[in-house]
Every structure is written in structure tokens, then in C-alpha cells.
C-alpha atoms as a printed R data frame, in Angstrom:
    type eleno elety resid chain resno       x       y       z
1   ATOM     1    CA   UNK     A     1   5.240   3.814 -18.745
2   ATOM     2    CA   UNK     A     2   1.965   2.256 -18.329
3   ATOM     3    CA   UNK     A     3   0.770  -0.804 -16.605
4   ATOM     4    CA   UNK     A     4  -1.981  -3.193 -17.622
5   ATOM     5    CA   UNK     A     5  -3.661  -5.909 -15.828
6   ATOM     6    CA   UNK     A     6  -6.005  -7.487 -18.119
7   ATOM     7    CA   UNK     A     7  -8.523 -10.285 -15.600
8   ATOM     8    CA   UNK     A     8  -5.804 -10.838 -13.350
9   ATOM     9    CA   UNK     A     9  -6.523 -14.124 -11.419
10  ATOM    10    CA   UNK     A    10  -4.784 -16.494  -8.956
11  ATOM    11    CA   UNK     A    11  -6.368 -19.779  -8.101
12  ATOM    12    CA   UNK     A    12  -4.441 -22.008  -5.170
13  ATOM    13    CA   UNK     A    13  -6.410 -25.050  -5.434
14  ATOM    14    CA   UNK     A    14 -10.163 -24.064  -4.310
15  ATOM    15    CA   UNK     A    15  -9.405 -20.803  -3.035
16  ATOM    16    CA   UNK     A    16  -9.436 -17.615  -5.472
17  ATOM    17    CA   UNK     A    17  -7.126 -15.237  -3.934
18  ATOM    18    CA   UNK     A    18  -6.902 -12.933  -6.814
19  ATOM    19    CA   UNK     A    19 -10.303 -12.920  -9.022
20  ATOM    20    CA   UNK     A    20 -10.429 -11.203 -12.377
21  ATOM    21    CA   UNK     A    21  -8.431  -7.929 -11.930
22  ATOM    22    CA   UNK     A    22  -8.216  -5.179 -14.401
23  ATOM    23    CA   UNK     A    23  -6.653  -1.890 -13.803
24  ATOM    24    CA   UNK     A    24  -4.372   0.556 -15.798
25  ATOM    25    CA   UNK     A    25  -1.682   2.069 -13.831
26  ATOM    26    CA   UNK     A    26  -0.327   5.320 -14.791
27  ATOM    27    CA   UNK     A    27   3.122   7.577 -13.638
28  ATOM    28    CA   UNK     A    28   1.478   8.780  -9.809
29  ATOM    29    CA   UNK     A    29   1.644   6.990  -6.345
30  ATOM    30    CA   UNK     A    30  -1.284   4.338  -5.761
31  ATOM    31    CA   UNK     A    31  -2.392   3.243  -2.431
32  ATOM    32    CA   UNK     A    32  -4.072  -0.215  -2.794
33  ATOM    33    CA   UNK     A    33  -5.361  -0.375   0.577
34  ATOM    34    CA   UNK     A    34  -7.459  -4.069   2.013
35  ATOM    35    CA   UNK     A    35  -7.136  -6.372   5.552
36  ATOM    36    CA   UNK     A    36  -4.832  -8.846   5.397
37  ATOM    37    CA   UNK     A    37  -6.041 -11.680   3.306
38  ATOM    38    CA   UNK     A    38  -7.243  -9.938   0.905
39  ATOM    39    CA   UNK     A    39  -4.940 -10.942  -2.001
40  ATOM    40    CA   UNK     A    40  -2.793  -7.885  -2.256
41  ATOM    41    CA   UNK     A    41   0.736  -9.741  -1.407
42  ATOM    42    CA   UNK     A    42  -0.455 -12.275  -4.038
43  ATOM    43    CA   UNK     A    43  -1.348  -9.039  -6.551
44  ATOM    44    CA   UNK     A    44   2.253  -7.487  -6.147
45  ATOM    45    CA   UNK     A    45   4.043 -10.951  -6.496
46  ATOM    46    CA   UNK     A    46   2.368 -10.765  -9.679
47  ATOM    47    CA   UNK     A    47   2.761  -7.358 -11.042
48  ATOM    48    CA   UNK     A    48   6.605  -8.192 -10.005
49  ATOM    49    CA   UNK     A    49   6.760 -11.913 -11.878
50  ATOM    50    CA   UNK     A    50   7.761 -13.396  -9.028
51  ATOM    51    CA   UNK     A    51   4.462 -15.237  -9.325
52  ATOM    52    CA   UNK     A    52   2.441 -16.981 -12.743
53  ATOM    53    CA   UNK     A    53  -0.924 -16.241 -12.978
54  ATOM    54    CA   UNK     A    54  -3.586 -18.622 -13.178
55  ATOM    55    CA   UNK     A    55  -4.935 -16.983 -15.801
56  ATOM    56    CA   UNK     A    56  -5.369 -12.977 -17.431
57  ATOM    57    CA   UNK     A    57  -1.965 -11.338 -17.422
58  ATOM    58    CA   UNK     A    58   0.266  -8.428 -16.709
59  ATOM    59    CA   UNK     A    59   0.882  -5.811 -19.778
60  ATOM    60    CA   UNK     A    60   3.856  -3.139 -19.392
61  ATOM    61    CA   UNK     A    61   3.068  -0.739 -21.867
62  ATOM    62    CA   UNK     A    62   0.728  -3.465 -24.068
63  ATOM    63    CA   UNK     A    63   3.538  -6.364 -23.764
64  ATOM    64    CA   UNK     A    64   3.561  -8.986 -21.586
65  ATOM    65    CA   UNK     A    65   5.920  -8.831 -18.809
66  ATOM    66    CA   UNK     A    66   6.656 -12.699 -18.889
67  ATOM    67    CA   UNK     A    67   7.396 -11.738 -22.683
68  ATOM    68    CA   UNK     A    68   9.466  -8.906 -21.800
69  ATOM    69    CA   UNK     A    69  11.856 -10.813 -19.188
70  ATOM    70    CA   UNK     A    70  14.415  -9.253 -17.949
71  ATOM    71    CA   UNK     A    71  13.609  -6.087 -19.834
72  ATOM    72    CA   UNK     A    72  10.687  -6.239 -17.580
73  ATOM    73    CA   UNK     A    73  12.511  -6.309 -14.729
74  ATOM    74    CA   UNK     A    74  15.252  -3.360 -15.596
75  ATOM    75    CA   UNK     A    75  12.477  -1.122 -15.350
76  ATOM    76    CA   UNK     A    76  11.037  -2.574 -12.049
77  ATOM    77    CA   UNK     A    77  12.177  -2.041  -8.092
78  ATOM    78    CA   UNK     A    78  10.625  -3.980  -5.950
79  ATOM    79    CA   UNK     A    79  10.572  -4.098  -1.662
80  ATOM    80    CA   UNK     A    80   8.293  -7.230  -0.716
81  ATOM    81    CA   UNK     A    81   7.066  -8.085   2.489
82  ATOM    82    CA   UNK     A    82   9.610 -10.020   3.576
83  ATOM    83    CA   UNK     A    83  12.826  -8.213   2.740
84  ATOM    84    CA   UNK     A    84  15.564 -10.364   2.378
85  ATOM    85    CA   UNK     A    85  19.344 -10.016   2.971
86  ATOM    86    CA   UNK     A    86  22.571 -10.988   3.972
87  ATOM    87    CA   UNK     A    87  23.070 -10.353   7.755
88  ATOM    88    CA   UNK     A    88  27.348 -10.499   7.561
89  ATOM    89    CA   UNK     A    89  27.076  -7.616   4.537
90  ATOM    90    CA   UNK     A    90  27.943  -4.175   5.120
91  ATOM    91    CA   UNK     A    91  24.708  -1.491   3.732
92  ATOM    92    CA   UNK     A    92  27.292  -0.799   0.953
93  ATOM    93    CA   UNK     A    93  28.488  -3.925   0.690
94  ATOM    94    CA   UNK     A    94  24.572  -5.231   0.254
95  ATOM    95    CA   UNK     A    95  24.123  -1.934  -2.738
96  ATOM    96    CA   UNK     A    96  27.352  -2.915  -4.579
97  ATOM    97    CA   UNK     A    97  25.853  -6.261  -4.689
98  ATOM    98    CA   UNK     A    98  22.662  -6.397  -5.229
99  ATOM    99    CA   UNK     A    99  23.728  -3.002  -8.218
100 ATOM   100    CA   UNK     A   100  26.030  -6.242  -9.941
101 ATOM   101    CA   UNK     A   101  23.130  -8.379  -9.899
102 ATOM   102    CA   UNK     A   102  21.019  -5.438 -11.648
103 ATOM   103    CA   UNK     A   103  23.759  -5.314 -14.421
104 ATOM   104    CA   UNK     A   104  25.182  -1.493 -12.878
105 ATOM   105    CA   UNK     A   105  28.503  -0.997 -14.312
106 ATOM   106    CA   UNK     A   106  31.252  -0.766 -11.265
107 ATOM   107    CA   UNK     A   107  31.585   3.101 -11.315
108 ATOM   108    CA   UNK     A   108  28.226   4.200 -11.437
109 ATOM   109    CA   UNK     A   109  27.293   1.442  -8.769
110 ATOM   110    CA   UNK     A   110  29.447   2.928  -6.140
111 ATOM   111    CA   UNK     A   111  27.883   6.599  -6.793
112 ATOM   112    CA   UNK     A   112  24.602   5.188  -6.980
113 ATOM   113    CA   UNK     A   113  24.750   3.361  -4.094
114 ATOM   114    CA   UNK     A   114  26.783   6.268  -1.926
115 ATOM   115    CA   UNK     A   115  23.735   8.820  -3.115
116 ATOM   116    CA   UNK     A   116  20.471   6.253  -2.449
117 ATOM   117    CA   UNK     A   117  22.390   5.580   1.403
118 ATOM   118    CA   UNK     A   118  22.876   9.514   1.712
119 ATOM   119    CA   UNK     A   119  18.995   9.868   1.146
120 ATOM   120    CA   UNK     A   120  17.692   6.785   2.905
121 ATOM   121    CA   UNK     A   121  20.120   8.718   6.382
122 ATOM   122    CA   UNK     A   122  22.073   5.306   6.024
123 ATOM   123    CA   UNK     A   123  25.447   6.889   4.824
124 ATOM   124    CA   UNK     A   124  27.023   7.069   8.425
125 ATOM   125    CA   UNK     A   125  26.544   3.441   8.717
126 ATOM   126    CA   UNK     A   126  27.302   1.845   5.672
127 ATOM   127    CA   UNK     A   127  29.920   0.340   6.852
128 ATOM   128    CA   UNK     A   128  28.215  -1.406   9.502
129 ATOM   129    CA   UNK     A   129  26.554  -5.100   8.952
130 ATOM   130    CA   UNK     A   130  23.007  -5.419   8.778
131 ATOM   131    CA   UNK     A   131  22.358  -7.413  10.983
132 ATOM   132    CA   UNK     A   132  22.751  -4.621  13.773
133 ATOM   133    CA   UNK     A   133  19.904  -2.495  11.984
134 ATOM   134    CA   UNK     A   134  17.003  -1.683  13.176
135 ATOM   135    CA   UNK     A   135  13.318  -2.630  11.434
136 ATOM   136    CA   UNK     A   136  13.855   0.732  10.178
137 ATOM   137    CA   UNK     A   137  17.024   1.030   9.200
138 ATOM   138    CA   UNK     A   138  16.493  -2.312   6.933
139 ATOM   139    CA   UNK     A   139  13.434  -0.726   5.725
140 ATOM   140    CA   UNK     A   140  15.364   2.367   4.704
141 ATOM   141    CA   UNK     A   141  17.930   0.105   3.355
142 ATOM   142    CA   UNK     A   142  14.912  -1.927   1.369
143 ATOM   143    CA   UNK     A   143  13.936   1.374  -0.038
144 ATOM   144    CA   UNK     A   144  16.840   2.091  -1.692
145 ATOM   145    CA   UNK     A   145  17.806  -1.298  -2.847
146 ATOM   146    CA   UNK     A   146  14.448  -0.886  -4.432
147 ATOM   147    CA   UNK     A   147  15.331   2.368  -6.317
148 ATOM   148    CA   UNK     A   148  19.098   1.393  -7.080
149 ATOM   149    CA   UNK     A   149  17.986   0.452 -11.163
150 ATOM   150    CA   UNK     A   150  16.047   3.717 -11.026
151 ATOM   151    CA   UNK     A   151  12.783   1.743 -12.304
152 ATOM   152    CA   UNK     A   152   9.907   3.157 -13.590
153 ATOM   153    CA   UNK     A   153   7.796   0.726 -11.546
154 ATOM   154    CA   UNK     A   154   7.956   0.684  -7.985
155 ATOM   155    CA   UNK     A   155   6.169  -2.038  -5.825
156 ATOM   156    CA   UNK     A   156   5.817  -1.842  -2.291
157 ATOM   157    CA   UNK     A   157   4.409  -4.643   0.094
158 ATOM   158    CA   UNK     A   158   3.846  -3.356   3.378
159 ATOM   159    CA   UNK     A   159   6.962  -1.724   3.391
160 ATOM   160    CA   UNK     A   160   6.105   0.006   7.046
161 ATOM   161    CA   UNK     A   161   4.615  -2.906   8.993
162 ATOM   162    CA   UNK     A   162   6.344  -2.932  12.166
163 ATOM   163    CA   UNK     A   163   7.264   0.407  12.138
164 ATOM   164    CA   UNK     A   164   7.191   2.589  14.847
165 ATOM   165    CA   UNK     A   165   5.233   5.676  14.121
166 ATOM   166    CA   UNK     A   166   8.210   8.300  13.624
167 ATOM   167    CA   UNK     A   167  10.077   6.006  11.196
168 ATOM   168    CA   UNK     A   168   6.952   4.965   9.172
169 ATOM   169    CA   UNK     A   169   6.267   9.331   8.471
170 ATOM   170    CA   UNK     A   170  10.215   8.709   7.539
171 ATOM   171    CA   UNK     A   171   9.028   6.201   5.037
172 ATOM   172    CA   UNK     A   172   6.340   7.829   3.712
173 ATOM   173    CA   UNK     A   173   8.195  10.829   3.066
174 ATOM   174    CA   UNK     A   174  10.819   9.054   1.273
175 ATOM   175    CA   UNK     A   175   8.274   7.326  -1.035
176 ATOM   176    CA   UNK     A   176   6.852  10.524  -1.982
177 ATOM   177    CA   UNK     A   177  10.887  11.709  -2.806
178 ATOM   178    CA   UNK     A   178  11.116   8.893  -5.236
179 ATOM   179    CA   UNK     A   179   7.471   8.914  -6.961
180 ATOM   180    CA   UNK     A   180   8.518  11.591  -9.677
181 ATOM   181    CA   UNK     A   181   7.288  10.270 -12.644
182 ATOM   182    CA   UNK     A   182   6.845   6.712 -12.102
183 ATOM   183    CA   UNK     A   183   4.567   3.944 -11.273
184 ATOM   184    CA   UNK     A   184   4.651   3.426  -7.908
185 ATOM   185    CA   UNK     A   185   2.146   0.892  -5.978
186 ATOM   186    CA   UNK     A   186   2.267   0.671  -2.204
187 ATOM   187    CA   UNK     A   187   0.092  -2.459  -0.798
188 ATOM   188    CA   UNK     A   188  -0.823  -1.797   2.979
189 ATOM   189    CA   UNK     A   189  -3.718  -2.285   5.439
190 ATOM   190    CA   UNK     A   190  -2.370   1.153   7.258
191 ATOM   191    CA   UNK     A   191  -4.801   4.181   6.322
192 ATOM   192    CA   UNK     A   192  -2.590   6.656   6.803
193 ATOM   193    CA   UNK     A   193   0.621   5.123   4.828
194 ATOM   194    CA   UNK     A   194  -1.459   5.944   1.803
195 ATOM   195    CA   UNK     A   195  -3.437   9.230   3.155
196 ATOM   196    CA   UNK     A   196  -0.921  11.711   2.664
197 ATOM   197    CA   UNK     A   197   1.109  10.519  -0.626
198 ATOM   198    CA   UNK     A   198  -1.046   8.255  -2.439
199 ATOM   199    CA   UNK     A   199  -2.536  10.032  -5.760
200 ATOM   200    CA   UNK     A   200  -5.379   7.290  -6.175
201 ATOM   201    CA   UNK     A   201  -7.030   4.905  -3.274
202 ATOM   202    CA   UNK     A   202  -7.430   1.101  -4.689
203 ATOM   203    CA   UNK     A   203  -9.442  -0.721  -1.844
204 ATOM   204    CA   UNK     A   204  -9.088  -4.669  -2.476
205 ATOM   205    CA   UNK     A   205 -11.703  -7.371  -1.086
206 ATOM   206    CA   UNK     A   206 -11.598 -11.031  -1.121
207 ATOM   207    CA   UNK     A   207  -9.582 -10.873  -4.033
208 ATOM   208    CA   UNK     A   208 -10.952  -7.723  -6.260
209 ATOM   209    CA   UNK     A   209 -10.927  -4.093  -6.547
210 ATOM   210    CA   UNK     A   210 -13.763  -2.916  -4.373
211 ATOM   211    CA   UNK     A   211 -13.327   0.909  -4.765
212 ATOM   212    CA   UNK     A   212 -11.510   3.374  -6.962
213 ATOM   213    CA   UNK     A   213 -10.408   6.712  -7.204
214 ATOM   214    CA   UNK     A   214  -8.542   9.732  -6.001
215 ATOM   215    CA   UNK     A   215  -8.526  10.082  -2.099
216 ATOM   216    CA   UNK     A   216 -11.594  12.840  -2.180
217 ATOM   217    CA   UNK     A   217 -13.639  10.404  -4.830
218 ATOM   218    CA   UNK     A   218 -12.972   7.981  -2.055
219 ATOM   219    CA   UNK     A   219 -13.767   9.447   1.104
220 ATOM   220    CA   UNK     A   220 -16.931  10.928  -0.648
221 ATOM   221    CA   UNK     A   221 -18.261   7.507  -0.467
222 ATOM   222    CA   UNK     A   222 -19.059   7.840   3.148
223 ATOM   223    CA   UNK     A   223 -20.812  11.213   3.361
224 ATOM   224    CA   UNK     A   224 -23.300  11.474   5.275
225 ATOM   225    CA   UNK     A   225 -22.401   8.233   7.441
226 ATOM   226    CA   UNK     A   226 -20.176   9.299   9.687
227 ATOM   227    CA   UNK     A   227 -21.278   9.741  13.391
228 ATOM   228    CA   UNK     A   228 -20.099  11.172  16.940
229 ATOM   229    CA   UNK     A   229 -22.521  10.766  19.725
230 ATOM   230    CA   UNK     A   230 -21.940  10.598  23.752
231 ATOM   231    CA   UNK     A   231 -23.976   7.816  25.167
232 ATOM   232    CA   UNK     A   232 -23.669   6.408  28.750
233 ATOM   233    CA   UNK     A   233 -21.495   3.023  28.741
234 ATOM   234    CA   UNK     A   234 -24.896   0.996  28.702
235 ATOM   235    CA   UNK     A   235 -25.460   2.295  25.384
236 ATOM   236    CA   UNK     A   236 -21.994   2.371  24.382
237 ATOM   237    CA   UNK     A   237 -21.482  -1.208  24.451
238 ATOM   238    CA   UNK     A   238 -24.941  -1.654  22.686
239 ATOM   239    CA   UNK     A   239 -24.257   0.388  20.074
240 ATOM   240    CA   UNK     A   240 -20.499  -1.072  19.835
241 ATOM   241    CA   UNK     A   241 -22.279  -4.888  19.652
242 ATOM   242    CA   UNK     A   242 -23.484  -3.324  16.104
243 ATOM   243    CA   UNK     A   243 -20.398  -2.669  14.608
244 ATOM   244    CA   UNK     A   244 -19.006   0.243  12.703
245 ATOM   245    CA   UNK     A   245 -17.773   1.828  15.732
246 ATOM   246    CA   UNK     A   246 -14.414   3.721  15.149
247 ATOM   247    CA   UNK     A   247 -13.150   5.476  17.489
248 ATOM   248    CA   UNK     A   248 -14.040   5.369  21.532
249 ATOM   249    CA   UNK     A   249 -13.256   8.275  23.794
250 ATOM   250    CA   UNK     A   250 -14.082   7.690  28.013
251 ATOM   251    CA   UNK     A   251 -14.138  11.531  29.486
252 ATOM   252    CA   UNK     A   252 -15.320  11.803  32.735
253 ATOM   253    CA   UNK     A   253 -18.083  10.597  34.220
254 ATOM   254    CA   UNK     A   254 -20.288   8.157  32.639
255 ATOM   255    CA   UNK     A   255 -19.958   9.707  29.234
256 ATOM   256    CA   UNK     A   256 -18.738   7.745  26.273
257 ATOM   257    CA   UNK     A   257 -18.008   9.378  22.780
258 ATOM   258    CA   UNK     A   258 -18.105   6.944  20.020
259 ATOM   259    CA   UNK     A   259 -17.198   7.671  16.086
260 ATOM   260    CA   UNK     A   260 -19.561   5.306  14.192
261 ATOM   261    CA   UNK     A   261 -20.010   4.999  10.750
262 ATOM   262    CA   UNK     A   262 -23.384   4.025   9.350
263 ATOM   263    CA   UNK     A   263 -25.801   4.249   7.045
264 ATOM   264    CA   UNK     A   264 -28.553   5.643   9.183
265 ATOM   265    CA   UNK     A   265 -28.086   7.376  12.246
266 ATOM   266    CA   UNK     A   266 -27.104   5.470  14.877
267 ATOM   267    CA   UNK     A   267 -28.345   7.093  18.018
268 ATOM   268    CA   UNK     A   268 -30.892  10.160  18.427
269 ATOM   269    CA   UNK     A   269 -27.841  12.049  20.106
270 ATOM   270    CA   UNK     A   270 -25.426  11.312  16.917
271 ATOM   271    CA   UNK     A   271 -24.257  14.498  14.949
272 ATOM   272    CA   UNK     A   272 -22.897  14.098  11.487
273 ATOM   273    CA   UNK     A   273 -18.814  14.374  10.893
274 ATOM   274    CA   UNK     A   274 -16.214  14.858   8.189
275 ATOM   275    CA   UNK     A   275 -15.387  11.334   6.935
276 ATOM   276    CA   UNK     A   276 -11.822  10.474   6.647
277 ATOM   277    CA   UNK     A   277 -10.272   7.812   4.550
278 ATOM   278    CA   UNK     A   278 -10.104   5.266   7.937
279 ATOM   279    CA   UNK     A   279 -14.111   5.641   7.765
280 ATOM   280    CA   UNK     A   280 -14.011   4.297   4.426
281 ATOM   281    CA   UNK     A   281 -11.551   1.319   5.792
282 ATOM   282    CA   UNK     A   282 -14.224   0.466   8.520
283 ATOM   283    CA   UNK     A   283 -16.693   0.936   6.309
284 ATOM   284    CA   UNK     A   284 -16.095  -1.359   3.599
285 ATOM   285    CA   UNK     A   285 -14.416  -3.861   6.000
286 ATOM   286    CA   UNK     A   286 -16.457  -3.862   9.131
287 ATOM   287    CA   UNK     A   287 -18.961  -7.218   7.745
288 ATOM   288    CA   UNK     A   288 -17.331 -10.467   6.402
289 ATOM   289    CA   UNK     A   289 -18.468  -9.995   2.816
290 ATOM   290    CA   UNK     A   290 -20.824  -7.505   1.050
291 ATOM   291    CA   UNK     A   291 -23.439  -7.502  -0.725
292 ATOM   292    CA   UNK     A   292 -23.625  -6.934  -4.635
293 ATOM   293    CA   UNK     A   293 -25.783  -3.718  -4.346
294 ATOM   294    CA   UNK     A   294 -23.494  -2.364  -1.517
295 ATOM   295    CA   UNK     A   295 -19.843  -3.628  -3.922
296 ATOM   296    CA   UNK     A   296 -21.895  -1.488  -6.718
297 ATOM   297    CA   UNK     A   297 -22.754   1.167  -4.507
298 ATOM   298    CA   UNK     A   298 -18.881   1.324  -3.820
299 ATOM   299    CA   UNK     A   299 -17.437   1.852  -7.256
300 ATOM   300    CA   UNK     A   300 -16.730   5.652  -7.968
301 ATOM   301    CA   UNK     A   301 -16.603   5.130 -11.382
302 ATOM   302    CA   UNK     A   302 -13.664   7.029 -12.149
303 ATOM   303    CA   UNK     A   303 -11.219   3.728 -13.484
304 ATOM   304    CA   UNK     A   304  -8.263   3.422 -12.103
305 ATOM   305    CA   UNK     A   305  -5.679   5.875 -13.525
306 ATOM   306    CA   UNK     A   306  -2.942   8.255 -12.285
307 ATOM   307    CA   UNK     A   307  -2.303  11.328 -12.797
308 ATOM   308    CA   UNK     A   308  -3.471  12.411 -16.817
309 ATOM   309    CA   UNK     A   309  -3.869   8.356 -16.820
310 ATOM   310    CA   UNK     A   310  -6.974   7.093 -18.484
311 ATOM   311    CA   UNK     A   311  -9.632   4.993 -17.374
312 ATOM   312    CA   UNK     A   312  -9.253   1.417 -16.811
């Protein structure tokens, strides 16, 4: 199954909130990583046909999805934002339903349903209504609605915001359990919901695709600007006023240790670090807008792909 969006764009009146996106997705796990705002809840609305484009348009395997229909949409699961169910239903009651809506037959509903609650740690409750879950437990239970059609395209919009730390690694894992072999996009401002299972980092900016790649291609892109330095809190909050300050650790004393990332070194005391993937994040997202030479300098250059995909 392969993916195709061919100059993407979404206009609401004046404002461009999606601008001219093209990108191949590929079977792996994609992180498409950006602040809020920056037009990935419009992107996924999109990719799921929930939304028309205002021009460019969304190919699943060289045919257009609003072509395709609903044989689009057999292939597709999809968890947005804001998940939406029926408070009174049971977790099984919710499955069965939403499996008749998906056209699964009676019989294989039930098992599928039973299984997807046994592996989202929802089967002792199943009986219970929904309304007496937890922001996990409906996030579990938004998981494996998502995965009930077994689609080959899964689209996730910040499926772990609001998440306590323990249940989003919960998450996270379970995504990864369900990524064999299919398309699977998770939108999120949260570094480290894409860190550890995403295959290929897609950072998004005032509506585009700012940087590509796999996570190393990524992080590579801020080598060399990655700082740690202990400064007195004088020169901490000077060197704070800047920007690009991470991290802020107060030990004892007067000494502050900051993690900055910038191009040139920020302080004579600074030694160089290991960049991580949130150093990218602050990076790219720590001035209102860019510049074209720094957007250029961005770009690895490797397309955006999955695994064995080819380049965009």
C-alpha cells in the first residue's frame, strides 16, 4: 500500500494552513512531528477524507481517495483528536457497533472486537460504560476502534495528549504492536511519542514539510549545536533572553547548567553534547518563522519514504 500526496493544500479564507505538500508514504511508522498550529490536524483530516482539499490531492496507491470512496476507507483506521463516542455504551457494546458500521459480518465482529479489547488491557471492563473511563482507557479504546477493519493505513492525531506519562509508554508500545506492515502516521508535538517507534521524522511548519528523514538523518541536523555550560544566574538569564535554551538545571550554589542549542557557541564555558531529537524540536521551532537558507539548510534530502519506500 502506498500513499501519495501530490501539492497538498488547504486554504480557509486568507490563511494557508496546509501549503503545497508532497510526500510518499510507505508500509513503516511516521512521526510527523510540528507545534500546534502548524497544520498537521488539518493534514490528517485530509489524508482521512474527512476534509476536501483546496487544491492537489490524496493518491492511495496512484488513485484518488475521493475516487476510491468507501474502498478508501476499508483500508483506513483512523483515531482523531477528538475521539468521539457514546458515553451510555459498553467498550463492547461501542466495538460491535462501530465493527457494523465498518461492514464486519456478526461473527467475526464479536472475535475481533473480544481480541483488539484483550490487547488494548480493556477486556476486564468491557462491560462497563465509557463514560467511567479514564483519558486512557478511551485512548486504549480509540486505538482499537482504530484497528477493528485491520486497515492498511493508520492515522493518528495526537492520540496521547493528556496522557499521563505511564499510559502514553502504554500507547506507544501498542502503536508499535500494530505497525506490521502498514502505513501508519502519528501527528504529535510530543518528541518522544515518535522517538522510540517512529521509522521516519516528518517535522511540519506553518503549513509544510520542514525536515525529512529517518530519526539519525534527523538528529544529524543539529551536530555540532548542541551546548551544556554552568553559568552563574546573571548569565543564565542572559543567555536564556536569547533563546534556544533547553533544558535548565539549579545545583547548588550559584551554579546554573543550561542545554542550549545554537549555531555558534554560546558561552566560552559551553562544551559540545549529543543532540537528541527534542534539540531538533527547539531548534527548528525556537523563532517565529525561518529563513529560506536556514528551511534549505533543514532538508536531509532523503524524500520521505518508509522502510524499502522510495523517495518522494
Amino acid at each position: 500500500m502506498e500513499l501519495t500526496l501530490d501539492r497538498l493544500t488547504k486554504h480557509f479564507g486568507a490563511s494557508i494552513a496546509v501549503d503545497r505538500v508532497s510526500a510518499t508514504f510507505t508500509p513503516g511508522v511516521y512521526g510527523l512531528l510540528g507545534a500546534n498550529g502548524a497544520g498537521k490536524t488539518t493534514l490528517m483530516r485530509m489524508l482521512c477524507d474527512v476534509l476536501k482539499p483546496t487544491s492537489g490531492s490524496v493518491l492511495c496507491d496512484g488513485m484518488d481517495i475521493v475516487r476510491l470512496g468507501a474502498d478508501y476507507r476499508a483500508h483506513l483506521g483512523y483515531l482523531p483528536q477528538e475521539f468521539g463516542y457514546y458515553p451510555d455504551f459498553t467498550a463492547l457494546d461501542f466495538m460491535l457497533y462501530l465493527a457494523s458500521l465498518k461492514g464486519i459480518g456478526r461473527h467475526e465482529a464479536r472475535r475481533r472486537s473480544l481480541d483488539l479489547l484483550e490487547t488494548v488491557d480493556l477486556a476486564p471492563v468491557a462491560k462497563r460504560k465509557i463514560k467511567t473511563f479514564s483519558g486512557g482507557m478511551k485512548q486504549r479504546l480509540g486505538i482499537a476502534q482504530a484497528v477493528l477493519n485491520d486497515p492498511a493505513i493508520l492515522v493518528l492525531d495526537e492520540p496521547t495528549a493528556g496522557l499521563d506519562p505511564k499510559e502514553r509508554v502504554r500507547f506507544r508500545n501498542l502503536i508499535a504492536s500494530f505497525a506490521q506492515n502498514k502505513v501508519v502516521i502519528l501527528s504529535t508535538h510530543i518528541v518522544s511519542d515518535v522517538e522510540y517507534v517512529a521509522d521516519r521524522i516528518v517535522v511540519m511548519r506553518a503549513g509544510s514539510f520542514v525536515l525529512e528523514g529517518s530519526p539519525e538523518q534527523v538528529v544529524a541536523q543539529v551536530a555540532g549545536k548542541v551546548w551544556e555550560c554552568a553559568v552563574d544566574r546573571r548569565e543564565a538569564d542572559a543567555l536564556a533572553a536569547r533563546g534556544g535554551v533547553g533544558n535548565v538545571h539549579y545545583g547548588e550554589g550559584a551554579q546554573v547548567v543550561l542545554r542550549i542549542v545554537s549555531d555558534e557557541k554560546p558561552h566560552p564555558a559551553a562544551r559540545p553534547l549529543e543532540p537528541t531529537l527534542e534539540d531538533v524540536y527547539l531548534y527548528l521551532f525556537r523563532e517565529s518563522s525561518s529563513s529560506p537558507t536556514r528551511r534549505a539548510h533543514a532538508q536531509t534530502g532523503a524524500g520521505t519514504r518508509g522502510k524499502g519506500g522510495r523517495h518522494a
